[in-house]
PDB file of C-alpha atoms in Angstrom:
ATOM      1  CA  MET F 689      84.191 103.814  84.990  1.00 81.00           C
ATOM      2  CA  SER F 690      86.664 104.342  82.573  1.00 89.00           C
ATOM      3  CA  VAL F 691      89.729 102.430  81.844  1.00 93.00           C
ATOM      4  CA  TYR F 692      92.724 104.685  82.303  1.00 94.00           C
ATOM      5  CA  SER F 693      96.436 104.615  80.130  1.00 94.00           C
ATOM      6  CA  MET F 694      99.216 105.862  81.973  1.00 95.00           C
ATOM      7  CA  THR F 695     100.463 107.778  79.397  1.00 94.00           C
ATOM      8  CA  GLY F 696      99.283 111.479  78.579  1.00 94.00           C
ATOM      9  CA  TYR F 697     100.372 114.581  77.984  1.00 95.00           C
ATOM     10  CA  ALA F 698      98.946 118.005  79.096  1.00 96.00           C
ATOM     11  CA  ALA F 699     100.060 121.779  79.489  1.00 96.00           C
ATOM     12  CA  VAL F 700      98.084 125.494  80.200  1.00 95.00           C
ATOM     13  CA  GLN F 701      98.819 128.744  80.834  1.00 92.00           C
ATOM     14  CA  SER F 702      97.668 131.337  82.502  1.00 87.00           C
ATOM     15  CA  THR F 703      96.069 134.865  80.612  1.00 76.00           C
ATOM     16  CA  PRO F 704      98.635 137.943  81.978  1.00 62.00           C
ATOM     17  CA  ALA F 705      97.048 140.140  84.033  1.00 55.00           C
ATOM     18  CA  ARG F 706      96.727 144.292  82.625  1.00 51.00           C
ATOM     19  CA  ASN F 707      98.019 146.219  84.810  1.00 48.00           C
ATOM     20  CA  THR F 708      96.908 148.075  87.380  1.00 47.00           C
ATOM     21  CA  PRO F 709      98.305 151.175  89.673  1.00 46.00           C
ATOM     22  CA  GLU F 710      99.282 148.497  91.872  1.00 45.00           C
ATOM     23  CA  THR F 711     101.395 146.928  89.688  1.00 45.00           C
ATOM     24  CA  ASP F 712     102.995 149.766  88.464  1.00 45.00           C
ATOM     25  CA  ALA F 713     104.240 150.359  91.693  1.00 42.00           C
ATOM     26  CA  GLY F 714     105.803 147.345  91.977  1.00 45.00           C
ATOM     27  CA  THR F 715     104.268 143.956  92.103  1.00 45.00           C
ATOM     28  CA  ASP F 716     104.553 141.896  89.023  1.00 52.00           C
ATOM     29  CA  ALA F 717     101.406 140.111  89.124  1.00 54.00           C
ATOM     30  CA  SER F 718     101.181 140.364  85.771  1.00 61.00           C
ATOM     31  CA  ALA F 719     103.749 137.149  84.679  1.00 76.00           C
ATOM     32  CA  ARG F 720     102.600 134.474  82.767  1.00 86.00           C
ATOM     33  CA  LEU F 721     102.102 131.025  83.946  1.00 91.00           C
ATOM     34  CA  GLY F 722     102.791 127.784  82.705  1.00 94.00           C
ATOM     35  CA  VAL F 723     101.735 123.913  83.837  1.00 96.00           C
ATOM     36  CA  GLU F 724     102.972 120.948  82.179  1.00 97.00           C
ATOM     37  CA  ILE F 725     102.652 117.571  82.715  1.00 97.00           C
ATOM     38  CA  ARG F 726     103.322 114.420  81.614  1.00 96.00           C
ATOM     39  CA  SER F 727     102.708 110.887  82.104  1.00 96.00           C
ATOM     40  CA  VAL F 728     104.641 107.804  81.119  1.00 94.00           C
ATOM     41  CA  ASN F 729     104.011 103.664  82.595  1.00 93.00           C
ATOM     42  CA  SER F 730     105.397 102.819  86.284  1.00 91.00           C
ATOM     43  CA  ARG F 731     105.032 100.405  88.234  1.00 89.00           C
ATOM     44  CA  PHE F 732     104.101 102.730  90.991  1.00 91.00           C
ATOM     45  CA  LEU F 733     103.373 105.945  91.462  1.00 94.00           C
ATOM     46  CA  ASP F 734     107.079 108.318  90.676  1.00 95.00           C
ATOM     47  CA  LEU F 735     106.642 112.160  91.094  1.00 96.00           C
ATOM     48  CA  ALA F 736     108.764 114.378  89.789  1.00 96.00           C
ATOM     49  CA  PHE F 737     108.461 118.551  89.913  1.00 96.00           C
ATOM     50  CA  ARG F 738     110.290 121.020  87.941  1.00 95.00           C
ATOM     51  CA  LEU F 739     109.428 124.346  89.617  1.00 94.00           C
ATOM     52  CA  PRO F 740     111.054 127.798  89.755  1.00 90.00           C
ATOM     53  CA  ASP F 741     112.503 128.803  93.169  1.00 84.00           C
ATOM     54  CA  GLU F 742     109.584 131.613  93.416  1.00 84.00           C
ATOM     55  CA  LEU F 743     107.162 128.309  93.801  1.00 91.00           C
ATOM     56  CA  ARG F 744     108.792 125.592  95.670  1.00 91.00           C
ATOM     57  CA  GLN F 745     106.710 125.945  98.556  1.00 92.00           C
ATOM     58  CA  THR F 746     104.169 124.716  96.491  1.00 94.00           C
ATOM     59  CA  GLU F 747     105.240 121.826  95.585  1.00 95.00           C
ATOM     60  CA  PRO F 748     102.995 119.930  99.153  1.00 95.00           C
ATOM     61  CA  ALA F 749     100.064 121.154  97.712  1.00 95.00           C
ATOM     62  CA  LEU F 750     101.269 119.701  93.955  1.00 96.00           C
ATOM     63  CA  ARG F 751     101.853 116.375  95.356  1.00 96.00           C
ATOM     64  CA  GLU F 752      98.733 115.876  97.452  1.00 95.00           C
ATOM     65  CA  LEU F 753      96.477 117.065  94.076  1.00 95.00           C
ATOM     66  CA  LEU F 754      98.297 114.511  91.974  1.00 96.00           C
ATOM     67  CA  THR F 755      98.102 111.660  94.594  1.00 95.00           C
ATOM     68  CA  GLY F 756      94.838 112.440  94.428  1.00 93.00           C
ATOM     69  CA  LYS F 757      93.875 111.338  91.504  1.00 92.00           C
ATOM     70  CA  LEU F 758      96.224 109.786  89.500  1.00 93.00           C
ATOM     71  CA  LYS F 759      97.071 106.180  91.621  1.00 91.00           C
ATOM     72  CA  ARG F 760      99.718 104.440  88.914  1.00 92.00           C
ATOM     73  CA  GLY F 761     102.547 106.080  86.129  1.00 93.00           C
ATOM     74  CA  LYS F 762     105.672 108.422  86.377  1.00 95.00           C
ATOM     75  CA  ILE F 763     104.479 112.020  86.043  1.00 96.00           C
ATOM     76  CA  GLU F 764     106.638 114.833  85.647  1.00 97.00           C
ATOM     77  CA  MET F 765     104.860 118.083  86.929  1.00 97.00           C
ATOM     78  CA  ARG F 766     107.085 121.643  84.713  1.00 96.00           C
ATOM     79  CA  VAL F 767     105.882 124.725  86.170  1.00 95.00           C
ATOM     80  CA  SER F 768     107.368 127.854  84.176  1.00 92.00           C
ATOM     81  CA  LEU F 769     107.090 131.581  85.462  1.00 87.00           C
ATOM     82  CA  GLU F 770     107.456 134.032  82.492  1.00 81.00           C
ATOM     83  CA  SER F 771     107.273 137.891  83.481  1.00 69.00           C
ATOM     84  CA  SER F 772     105.520 139.927  80.980  1.00 58.00           C
ATOM     85  CA  SER F 773     107.519 143.421  82.377  1.00 52.00           C
ATOM     86  CA  GLY F 774     110.866 141.524  81.833  1.00 48.00           C
ATOM     87  CA  SER F 775     110.869 143.769  78.814  1.00 49.00           C
ATOM     88  CA  SER F 776     110.263 147.241  80.548  1.00 52.00           C
ATOM     89  CA  LEU F 777     112.202 148.780  82.873  1.00 60.00           C
ATOM     90  CA  ARG F 778     111.408 151.452  85.007  1.00 67.00           C
ATOM     91  CA  ALA F 779     113.669 154.570  86.270  1.00 75.00           C
ATOM     92  CA  PRO F 780     114.498 153.796  90.075  1.00 78.00           C
ATOM     93  CA  ALA F 781     113.023 155.765  92.434  1.00 80.00           C
ATOM     94  CA  ALA F 782     115.634 158.421  94.027  1.00 83.00           C
ATOM     95  CA  SER F 783     115.679 157.162  97.225  1.00 84.00           C
ATOM     96  CA  THR F 784     116.411 154.043  96.274  1.00 83.00           C
ATOM     97  CA  LEU F 785     119.593 155.460  94.181  1.00 85.00           C
ATOM     98  CA  GLN F 786     120.325 157.674  96.778  1.00 87.00           C
ATOM     99  CA  ARG F 787     120.531 154.710  99.374  1.00 87.00           C
ATOM    100  CA  LEU F 788     122.787 152.746  96.887  1.00 85.00           C
ATOM    101  CA  GLY F 789     124.782 155.304  96.627  1.00 87.00           C
ATOM    102  CA  SER F 790     125.302 156.069 100.509  1.00 89.00           C
ATOM    103  CA  LEU F 791     126.220 152.182  99.976  1.00 88.00           C
ATOM    104  CA  GLU F 792     129.514 153.054  97.244  1.00 87.00           C
ATOM    105  CA  ASP F 793     130.719 155.929  99.389  1.00 87.00           C
ATOM    106  CA  THR F 794     130.907 153.652 102.488  1.00 90.00           C
ATOM    107  CA  VAL F 795     132.289 150.418 100.594  1.00 87.00           C
ATOM    108  CA  LYS F 796     134.692 152.500  98.846  1.00 85.00           C
ATOM    109  CA  SER F 797     135.663 153.686 102.494  1.00 89.00           C
ATOM    110  CA  TRP F 798     136.847 150.593 103.695  1.00 89.00           C
ATOM    111  CA  LEU F 799     137.881 149.368  99.939  1.00 86.00           C
ATOM    112  CA  PRO F 800     139.335 152.133  97.809  1.00 86.00           C
ATOM    113  CA  HIS F 801     140.371 150.147  94.917  1.00 87.00           C
ATOM    114  CA  ALA F 802     136.346 148.663  94.469  1.00 86.00           C
ATOM    115  CA  ALA F 803     135.289 148.773  91.064  1.00 87.00           C
ATOM    116  CA  ALA F 804     132.621 151.310  90.572  1.00 88.00           C
ATOM    117  CA  LEU F 805     128.219 151.047  89.854  1.00 86.00           C
ATOM    118  CA  SER F 806     128.091 150.244  86.780  1.00 88.00           C
ATOM    119  CA  VAL F 807     124.190 151.035  85.542  1.00 86.00           C
ATOM    120  CA  ALA F 808     123.782 147.346  84.685  1.00 85.00           C
ATOM    121  CA  ASP F 809     124.118 146.656  88.545  1.00 83.00           C
ATOM    122  CA  VAL F 810     122.603 150.003  89.697  1.00 81.00           C
ATOM    123  CA  LEU F 811     119.471 148.942  87.685  1.00 79.00           C
ATOM    124  CA  ARG F 812     119.556 144.913  88.734  1.00 78.00           C
ATOM    125  CA  LEU F 813     119.716 145.596  92.445  1.00 79.00           C
ATOM    126  CA  ALA F 814     117.157 148.880  91.993  1.00 77.00           C
ATOM    127  CA  GLY F 815     114.981 145.896  90.096  1.00 66.00           C
ATOM    128  CA  GLY F 816     115.120 143.618  92.774  1.00 60.00           C
ATOM    129  CA  GLU F 817     114.759 145.732  95.741  1.00 55.00           C
ATOM    130  CA  ASP F 818     111.548 147.719  93.884  1.00 50.00           C
ATOM    131  CA  LYS F 819     110.176 144.612  93.220  1.00 51.00           C
ATOM    132  CA  THR F 820     107.312 143.073  95.354  1.00 47.00           C
ATOM    133  CA  THR F 821     107.202 139.486  95.904  1.00 62.00           C
ATOM    134  CA  HIS F 822     103.732 138.486  93.902  1.00 74.00           C
ATOM    135  CA  ASP F 823     101.708 134.978  95.868  1.00 81.00           C
ATOM    136  CA  TYR F 824     101.084 132.502  93.186  1.00 87.00           C
ATOM    137  CA  SER F 825     100.153 129.570  95.243  1.00 89.00           C
ATOM    138  CA  ASP F 826      96.263 130.410  94.628  1.00 91.00           C
ATOM    139  CA  GLU F 827      96.492 130.959  90.726  1.00 92.00           C
ATOM    140  CA  LEU F 828      99.055 128.128  90.244  1.00 93.00           C
ATOM    141  CA  LEU F 829      96.570 125.616  92.275  1.00 94.00           C
ATOM    142  CA  LYS F 830      93.920 126.908  90.206  1.00 94.00           C
ATOM    143  CA  LEU F 831      96.171 126.206  86.544  1.00 95.00           C
ATOM    144  CA  SER F 832      97.111 122.783  87.606  1.00 96.00           C
ATOM    145  CA  LYS F 833      93.763 121.103  88.748  1.00 96.00           C
ATOM    146  CA  LYS F 834      92.868 122.792  84.949  1.00 96.00           C
ATOM    147  CA  ALA F 835      96.092 120.743  83.406  1.00 96.00           C
ATOM    148  CA  LEU F 836      95.057 117.712  85.699  1.00 96.00           C
ATOM    149  CA  LYS F 837      91.420 117.745  84.229  1.00 96.00           C
ATOM    150  CA  ASP F 838      93.532 117.892  80.698  1.00 96.00           C
ATOM    151  CA  LEU F 839      95.567 114.891  81.883  1.00 96.00           C
ATOM    152  CA  LEU F 840      93.396 112.396  83.064  1.00 96.00           C
ATOM    153  CA  ALA F 841      91.043 112.984  79.839  1.00 96.00           C
ATOM    154  CA  ALA F 842      93.914 112.054  77.229  1.00 95.00           C
ATOM    155  CA  ARG F 843      94.737 109.454  79.815  1.00 95.00           C
ATOM    156  CA  GLU F 844      90.976 108.249  79.621  1.00 95.00           C
ATOM    157  CA  ARG F 845      90.801 108.575  75.543  1.00 95.00           C
ATOM    158  CA  GLU F 846      94.350 106.349  75.427  1.00 95.00           C
ATOM    159  CA  GLY F 847      92.449 104.166  78.016  1.00 94.00           C
ATOM    160  CA  ALA F 848      89.882 103.390  75.730  1.00 95.00           C
ATOM    161  CA  ARG F 849      91.673 102.850  72.837  1.00 95.00           C
ATOM    162  CA  LEU F 850      93.975 100.207  74.791  1.00 95.00           C
ATOM    163  CA  ALA F 851      90.315  98.611  75.787  1.00 95.00           C
ATOM    164  CA  GLN F 852      88.901  98.007  72.906  1.00 95.00           C
ATOM    165  CA  MET F 853      92.099  96.474  71.396  1.00 95.00           C
ATOM    166  CA  LEU F 854      92.490  94.478  74.199  1.00 95.00           C
ATOM    167  CA  LEU F 855      88.649  93.210  73.652  1.00 95.00           C
ATOM    168  CA  ASP F 856      89.946  92.173  69.898  1.00 96.00           C
ATOM    169  CA  ARG F 857      92.659  90.478  71.172  1.00 95.00           C
ATOM    170  CA  THR F 858      90.735  88.405  73.328  1.00 95.00           C
ATOM    171  CA  ALA F 859      88.143  87.753  71.285  1.00 95.00           C
ATOM    172  CA  GLN F 860      90.938  86.317  68.689  1.00 95.00           C
ATOM    173  CA  LEU F 861      92.225  84.234  71.309  1.00 94.00           C
ATOM    174  CA  ARG F 862      88.199  82.688  71.867  1.00 93.00           C
ATOM    175  CA  ALA F 863      88.304  81.860  68.462  1.00 93.00           C
ATOM    176  CA  LEU F 864      91.556  80.140  68.083  1.00 91.00           C
ATOM    177  CA  ALA F 865      90.442  77.990  71.913  1.00 88.00           C
ATOM    178  CA  ALA F 866      87.488  77.116  69.868  1.00 88.00           C
ATOM    179  CA  SER F 867      89.262  76.469  67.003  1.00 87.00           C
ATOM    180  CA  ALA F 868      91.818  73.903  68.786  1.00 81.00           C
ATOM    181  CA  VAL F 869      88.347  71.773  70.780  1.00 78.00           C
ATOM    182  CA  PRO F 870      87.440  69.701  67.614  1.00 78.00           C
ATOM    183  CA  MET F 871      91.297  68.636  67.210  1.00 73.00           C
ATOM    184  CA  VAL F 872      91.616  66.434  70.014  1.00 66.00           C
ATOM    185  CA  PRO F 873      89.132  63.825  68.893  1.00 68.00           C
ATOM    186  CA  LYS F 874      90.465  63.929  65.486  1.00 68.00           C
ATOM    187  CA  LEU F 875      93.608  62.965  66.665  1.00 65.00           C
ATOM    188  CA  VAL F 876      92.813  60.494  69.089  1.00 63.00           C
ATOM    189  CA  GLU F 877      90.802  58.417  66.210  1.00 65.00           C
ATOM    190  CA  GLN F 878      93.912  58.709  64.105  1.00 65.00           C
ATOM    191  CA  GLN F 879      96.237  57.728  66.531  1.00 63.00           C
ATOM    192  CA  LYS F 880      93.189  54.685  67.489  1.00 63.00           C
ATOM    193  CA  LEU F 881      93.662  53.587  63.754  1.00 65.00           C
ATOM    194  CA  ARG F 882      97.311  53.523  63.460  1.00 66.00           C
ATOM    195  CA  PHE F 883      97.690  51.797  66.826  1.00 65.00           C
ATOM    196  CA  MET F 884      95.342  49.007  65.332  1.00 64.00           C
ATOM    197  CA  GLU F 885      97.577  49.086  62.048  1.00 67.00           C
ATOM    198  CA  ARG F 886     100.478  48.681  64.489  1.00 66.00           C
ATOM    199  CA  TRP F 887      99.116  45.364  66.111  1.00 65.00           C
ATOM    200  CA  GLN F 888      97.759  43.871  62.702  1.00 67.00           C
ATOM    201  CA  GLU F 889     101.363  44.107  61.491  1.00 67.00           C
ATOM    202  CA  ALA F 890     102.495  42.556  64.595  1.00 63.00           C
ATOM    203  CA  MET F 891     100.153  39.690  64.820  1.00 63.00           C
ATOM    204  CA  ALA F 892     101.152  39.306  60.815  1.00 67.00           C
ATOM    205  CA  LEU F 893     105.001  39.210  61.646  1.00 61.00           C
ATOM    206  CA  GLY F 894     104.263  36.877  65.220  1.00 57.00           C
ATOM    207  CA  GLY F 895     102.486  34.387  63.582  1.00 55.00           C
ATOM    208  CA  GLY F 896      99.001  35.284  65.143  1.00 52.00           C
ATOM    209  CA  SER F 897     100.555  34.061  68.167  1.00 54.00           C
ATOM    210  CA  THR F 898      98.441  36.557  69.595  1.00 51.00           C
ATOM    211  CA  LEU F 899      94.609  36.510  69.846  1.00 51.00           C
ATOM    212  CA  PRO F 900      93.179  39.491  67.889  1.00 60.00           C
ATOM    213  CA  GLU F 901      90.798  39.977  71.226  1.00 62.00           C
ATOM    214  CA  ALA F 902      94.218  41.199  73.291  1.00 60.00           C
ATOM    215  CA  ALA F 903      95.593  42.669  70.577  1.00 57.00           C
ATOM    216  CA  GLN F 904      92.436  45.483  70.098  1.00 59.00           C
ATOM    217  CA  ASP F 905      92.431  45.506  73.772  1.00 62.00           C
ATOM    218  CA  ARG F 906      95.989  46.480  73.594  1.00 61.00           C
ATOM    219  CA  ALA F 907      95.615  49.191  70.886  1.00 58.00           C
ATOM    220  CA  LEU F 908      92.505  50.657  72.907  1.00 61.00           C
ATOM    221  CA  THR F 909      94.151  51.179  75.887  1.00 65.00           C
ATOM    222  CA  GLU F 910      97.331  52.448  73.865  1.00 60.00           C
ATOM    223  CA  ALA F 911      94.713  54.496  72.564  1.00 57.00           C
ATOM    224  CA  THR F 912      93.241  56.477  75.908  1.00 59.00           C
ATOM    225  CA  SER F 913      96.544  56.570  77.635  1.00 59.00           C
ATOM    226  CA  PHE F 914      97.164  59.157  74.095  1.00 56.00           C
ATOM    227  CA  ALA F 915      93.832  60.909  74.669  1.00 52.00           C
ATOM    228  CA  ILE F 916      94.654  61.212  78.517  1.00 54.00           C
ATOM    229  CA  ARG F 917      98.243  63.115  77.538  1.00 56.00           C
ATOM    230  CA  ILE F 918      96.403  65.420  74.951  1.00 54.00           C
ATOM    231  CA  ASP F 919      93.444  65.801  76.214  1.00 62.00           C
ATOM    232  CA  VAL F 920      93.602  70.155  76.227  1.00 69.00           C
ATOM    233  CA  ALA F 921      90.162  70.212  78.097  1.00 73.00           C
ATOM    234  CA  GLU F 922      91.345  71.715  81.002  1.00 78.00           C
ATOM    235  CA  GLU F 923      93.452  74.293  79.859  1.00 80.00           C
ATOM    236  CA  ILE F 924      90.651  75.581  77.577  1.00 84.00           C
ATOM    237  CA  THR F 925      88.081  75.946  79.984  1.00 86.00           C
ATOM    238  CA  ARG F 926      90.667  77.818  82.254  1.00 88.00           C
ATOM    239  CA  LEU F 927      92.027  79.612  79.472  1.00 90.00           C
ATOM    240  CA  SER F 928      88.185  81.039  78.582  1.00 90.00           C
ATOM    241  CA  SER F 929      88.001  81.593  82.100  1.00 92.00           C
ATOM    242  CA  HIS F 930      90.716  84.182  82.090  1.00 94.00           C
ATOM    243  CA  LEU F 931      89.332  85.417  79.095  1.00 94.00           C
ATOM    244  CA  ASP F 932      86.058  85.817  80.746  1.00 94.00           C
ATOM    245  CA  GLU F 933      87.199  88.174  83.835  1.00 94.00           C
ATOM    246  CA  ILE F 934      90.008  90.184  82.058  1.00 94.00           C
ATOM    247  CA  ASP F 935      86.481  91.290  79.577  1.00 94.00           C
ATOM    248  CA  ARG F 936      84.702  91.659  83.094  1.00 94.00           C
ATOM    249  CA  LEU F 937      87.497  94.242  84.300  1.00 94.00           C
ATOM    250  CA  LEU F 938      87.830  96.110  80.878  1.00 94.00           C
ATOM    251  CA  ALA F 939      84.502  96.431  81.457  1.00 93.00           C
ATOM    252  CA  ALA F 940      84.211  97.915  85.320  1.00 92.00           C
ATOM    253  CA  GLY F 941      86.793  99.860  84.640  1.00 91.00           C
ATOM    254  CA  GLY F 942      89.520 101.727  87.010  1.00 89.00           C
ATOM    255  CA  GLU F 943      92.618 100.415  88.636  1.00 90.00           C
ATOM    256  CA  VAL F 944      92.741  97.583  86.772  1.00 93.00           C
ATOM    257  CA  GLY F 945      96.347  97.420  85.335  1.00 92.00           C
ATOM    258  CA  LYS F 946      98.479  95.123  88.088  1.00 92.00           C
ATOM    259  CA  ARG F 947      95.152  92.290  87.870  1.00 94.00           C
ATOM    260  CA  LEU F 948      95.097  92.381  84.309  1.00 95.00           C
ATOM    261  CA  ASP F 949      98.887  91.927  84.588  1.00 93.00           C
ATOM    262  CA  PHE F 950      98.718  88.581  86.372  1.00 94.00           C
ATOM    263  CA  LEU F 951      95.505  87.479  83.858  1.00 94.00           C
ATOM    264  CA  ILE F 952      98.203  87.559  81.442  1.00 94.00           C
ATOM    265  CA  GLN F 953     100.963  85.744  83.223  1.00 93.00           C
ATOM    266  CA  GLU F 954      97.953  82.925  83.785  1.00 92.00           C
ATOM    267  CA  LEU F 955      97.366  83.002  80.162  1.00 93.00           C
ATOM    268  CA  HIS F 956     100.708  82.362  78.968  1.00 91.00           C
ATOM    269  CA  ARG F 957     101.158  79.495  81.549  1.00 90.00           C
ATOM    270  CA  GLU F 958      98.114  77.782  79.760  1.00 88.00           C
ATOM    271  CA  ALA F 959      99.125  78.604  76.279  1.00 88.00           C
ATOM    272  CA  ASN F 960     102.610  76.897  77.327  1.00 86.00           C
ATOM    273  CA  THR F 961     100.390  74.227  78.036  1.00 83.00           C
ATOM    274  CA  LEU F 962      98.161  73.436  75.451  1.00 80.00           C
ATOM    275  CA  GLY F 963     101.399  73.353  73.126  1.00 77.00           C
ATOM    276  CA  SER F 964     103.411  71.138  75.032  1.00 75.00           C
ATOM    277  CA  LYS F 965     100.709  68.677  74.906  1.00 69.00           C
ATOM    278  CA  SER F 966      99.964  69.100  70.927  1.00 64.00           C
ATOM    279  CA  GLY F 967     100.338  65.872  69.102  1.00 62.00           C
ATOM    280  CA  SER F 968     100.290  67.627  65.878  1.00 68.00           C
ATOM    281  CA  LEU F 969     101.040  70.558  63.865  1.00 77.00           C
ATOM    282  CA  GLU F 970      97.656  71.811  63.586  1.00 79.00           C
ATOM    283  CA  LEU F 971      97.261  72.387  67.739  1.00 80.00           C
ATOM    284  CA  THR F 972     101.039  73.653  67.874  1.00 82.00           C
ATOM    285  CA  HIS F 973     100.047  75.857  65.538  1.00 87.00           C
ATOM    286  CA  VAL F 974      97.306  76.905  67.777  1.00 87.00           C
ATOM    287  CA  SER F 975      98.820  77.017  70.973  1.00 87.00           C
ATOM    288  CA  VAL F 976     101.654  79.472  69.113  1.00 91.00           C
ATOM    289  CA  ASP F 977      99.437  82.313  67.868  1.00 93.00           C
ATOM    290  CA  MET F 978      98.114  81.988  71.346  1.00 92.00           C
ATOM    291  CA  LYS F 979     101.321  83.289  73.043  1.00 93.00           C
ATOM    292  CA  VAL F 980     102.191  86.207  69.780  1.00 94.00           C
ATOM    293  CA  LEU F 981      98.568  87.412  70.731  1.00 95.00           C
ATOM    294  CA  ILE F 982      98.956  87.202  74.679  1.00 95.00           C
ATOM    295  CA  GLU F 983     102.563  89.037  74.054  1.00 94.00           C
ATOM    296  CA  GLN F 984     100.543  91.384  72.443  1.00 94.00           C
ATOM    297  CA  ILE F 985      98.239  91.890  75.185  1.00 94.00           C
ATOM    298  CA  ARG F 986     100.814  91.912  77.323  1.00 94.00           C
ATOM    299  CA  GLU F 987     102.689  94.699  76.511  1.00 93.00           C
ATOM    300  CA  GLN F 988      99.882  96.831  75.709  1.00 93.00           C
ATOM    301  CA  VAL F 989      98.597  96.134  79.556  1.00 93.00           C
ATOM    302  CA  GLN F 990     101.567  97.677  81.065  1.00 92.00           C
ATOM    303  CA  ASN F 991     100.343 100.687  79.636  1.00 93.00           C
ATOM    304  CA  ILE F 992      97.230 100.735  82.153  1.00 94.00           C
ATOM    305  CA  GLU F 993      96.453 101.918  85.088  1.00 92.00           C
TER     306      GLU F 993
END
């Protein structure tokens, strides 16, 4: 399976049909439908619809369509309906004009001061009466499926880019972890030499009252204690294990965003522990570089479904 980003965009439009005798009779079946879907990151699936009044009844079907393919993200779906016959006005039917005239006479008999109907009023009322409502549900659902397919393709392309970036960062983290491993024995050896030098100085100042063997044993004990305090082998092992799991999830694909987010928290914890144990400036630099990379990974993981 692929890794999907939660960021994507798709827009499709229908092609208006040619006028037929049926459409000339009043049915506006040649209108242009447009579907636009925007997607950004979110912890959960959050759907928002912007539909014309004529298409409000299609929202449950559209919601079912989106929830069947999308698991996370803030999704906004906009549908537009533009009539292709809006610029060409038809002459009102004689029966319609007769009915409007009769209604106007009735109103004026009760309200003598009522304003007369204008030409614009007649065209608007006649157009609304003559127009036969066309059911766009099937056409809208078909168009929405195409838009959703395009959105998924866009999210897949972005997800592949994110996955490649994450793999690059995990490789850099492995290199940093590998560079930290040989630093610890060197630090322990350096510290042991320092302890030995201090005990020799103390023996010289004490006039040799302390036995050399006891001084050496004490120095070795202190060096051992220091080695235990700065040992980062456990942190490096856990960090490597988390990196292996991240690589495995990216290879498996699917809904991995939340699990990746948890692993990033664990990586950050290990990097912090490694930094707190650092006994040298070099190890501190390794810890800081790890935190920078982990933060870069965390920002990108927020966009993965």
